[in-house]
Amino acid sequence: MTTAPSLQRSDIAVEGMTCAACANRIQRSLTKLDGVSEARVNFANGRATVVHDPSVADDQLRIAIERLGYEAPISSDHDEAEQRREADLRRRWIVAIVLGVPVVALSMVPPLQFDGWEWVVAVLATPIVFWCGWGFHRAAWMNLRHGTTTMDTLVSMGTLSAWIWSTVVLVGSIGDDTTDGESGMAGMAMGGDGLHIYYETGAVIITLILIGKWLEIRAKRRSGDAIRALADLGVKTARLEDGTDVPVDALTPGTRFVVRPGEKIATDGRVVDGHSAIDASMVTGEPVPVEVAPGDDVIGATVNTNGSLVVEATRVGSDTALAQIIRLVDEAQGSRAEVQRLADRVAAVFVPVAIGIALLTLLAWLAITGDADEAFTAAVAVLIIACPCALGLATPLGIMVGTGRAAQLGVIIKGGEVLEDTRRIDSIVLDKTGTVTEGRMALVEVVVPDGDPDELLRLAAAVEARSEHPIAQTIAAASPSASPPSVDGFVNRPGIGVSAAVDGVEVRVGRRRLFDTVPANVLAAAASAESQGRTVVFAGRGATAEAVLVVADTVKPTSAEAIAAFHDLGLEVTLLTGDNARTARAVGGAVGVDHVIAEVLPDGKAAEITRLQAAGRRVAMVGDGINDAPALAQADLGIAVGTGADVAIEASDLTIVSGDLRAAADAIALARRTLSTIKGNLFWAFAYNAAAIPLAAFGLLDPMIAAGAMGLSSLFVVTNSLRLRRFRGYRASGSAPASRPSPTTSIRNLETIS
């Protein structure tokens, strides 16, 4: 978000929000304040971001939030607050289940009923309705104060009406023996006037919806994990040239510090002494370490692999590349519009309509019959029938079964909001390294125009085994010899290569300039490999290069099938990578993507996602690295490969546990199926209410029949949700379905962003 120089930004913690409607209410109120230019309230991370004139103090913003009935503490650990709320919800639904099981059993199983069982049910149901359901009643009161209604309103009114009516009927039956010998059916006891009690209705509704809220907050609590994981990547201390360790916060531009082999670089800087190879994959996604020498720039939190360096700090604190990545993830998560729960969206219309019908029923019966008892009975019946019994199962059960099946398939779905995102996705963007490819270097070819490849590889591997360089270790691991030969006189020339005597013969391995003579056929082999974006290492005996060792990141064997599956789902596929264009072109052509965008760093990746979104595309992003985290957060649907970095996983909406890209297609297909199932559940749950409410309003619906119909509605929701357990996915058949031919791959290179 861009702000004018005269404006400032404040982040205010907000506690007490129960749904997306709360966030919208706070946002509207803050926007109306004088001096406020822009306000965004994120329900997921519990924070209000306000752009305002400096004359508007943060305390004024907090007061405006607190006037709405929410809390805005000066200092708040949001994660700790969410943990407390999760624990509170868990405690309440456990109590509700413990007390609710005997309530339902006594109400619905006539053989268990004894004299006075109604009073036992009343005693057990009361703490469920009032203590366990307190959050719904509080939210309903707050909504009433602001003239709005949500599902909390209907839950509160319905359960309180059921409890109040049941209590009035039960207390009114004292001394009335007209119910002797009669048993309730489907949870309804008969009062002395032939009226019914509905204690179990409130108990069941409260319990089911509490469980749904608990599942929701468990997923929502992970929204801040990406930021915390990124912050943990940074270095806490730096070692100065005199050997003194100082906090990283004490570094200023121009300060020089030492980085030993295996250590992380403390902050962004420029090498002033030493040679080494830097593992910068967290930023670039490129698995090949980058050779650095005096004058080269390095990025903080990247790893120095094999040489000692003296680095002069150039950017510190919030100006570093890591800090910028953290900011990008934070802003992308905060700017994303929250998807309101499906039930709440329907309830925005259904709830006020149901309440209105109940009031009209009361007034109509009073006007027509003049009988207050009949009028109240009919009005309460409308509210009770409108209570979302099946609705309480519709969303959470669909999510539980869908996410449970997803877990069996190696897919983690983070919350119900993710499901709706998958429905509108029309484009998918793939990271290359570790997503489409294996993400690790391997020796893929040994080219020896004139000689024995195995012998040259044996000699080269023996020398490389003495080096700590990652590429050297890759070559050493590919040695065809079970017993390594003797190596003497090992010499390491930083940035150039290594040499040693192997079995008395001088062997050199490294860059071209390490050799005095490079034959034309060896040069041609190297050029051919480099044209495919592969890394080339020369090897030879003495001063003449005899072989080309080709190192590359290989394409996963299932990636092409995954691309075909994405096409089958109607998705346009783009390969987005920080790697060079030649490598990207070769990989994209091999797997059949539609477009390739290469040489893009983290902020560029997020910008590309934004560009596609601005063009009207709904974008999914699949990645595995730290460098992918901002793009995953910015995308409409972020999909992380579970074999990659934790930061990428936490910034995503879906996680595929394995490295098989086909699982991403399974994840999208299953998420869409789960959403469809939930919408079917909601339709039938509301259809029951829509059909039953008019009958209740006209006094034509027998309560026992209504209870039976409610039970059938719930049963349908259960069985419909359980159908998700039969989902198989693309991997079940071992291949993707036949898809349309992939269009000619377009290639676009972006300028590397430093």
mmCIF file with all atom_site columns, C-alpha atoms in Angstrom, residues 69 185 213 308:
data_model
loop_
_atom_site.group_PDB
_atom_site.id
_atom_site.type_symbol
_atom_site.label_atom_id
_atom_site.label_alt_id
_atom_site.label_comp_id
_atom_site.label_asym_id
_atom_site.label_entity_id
_atom_site.label_seq_id
_atom_site.pdbx_PDB_ins_code
_atom_site.Cartn_x
_atom_site.Cartn_y
_atom_site.Cartn_z
_atom_site.occupancy
_atom_site.B_iso_or_equiv
_atom_site.pdbx_formal_charge
_atom_site.auth_seq_id
_atom_site.auth_comp_id
_atom_site.auth_asym_id
_atom_site.auth_atom_id
_atom_site.pdbx_PDB_model_num
ATOM 1 C CA . GLY A 1 69  ? -18.032 -3.284  21.415 1.00 0.00 ? 69  GLY A CA 1
ATOM 2 C CA . MET A 1 185 ? -41.027 -38.230 20.514 1.00 0.00 ? 185 MET A CA 1
ATOM 3 C CA . LYS A 1 213 ? -16.297 -22.156 15.122 1.00 0.00 ? 213 LYS A CA 1
ATOM 4 C CA . SER A 1 308 ? 35.544  -16.892 4.619  1.00 0.00 ? 308 SER A CA 1
#
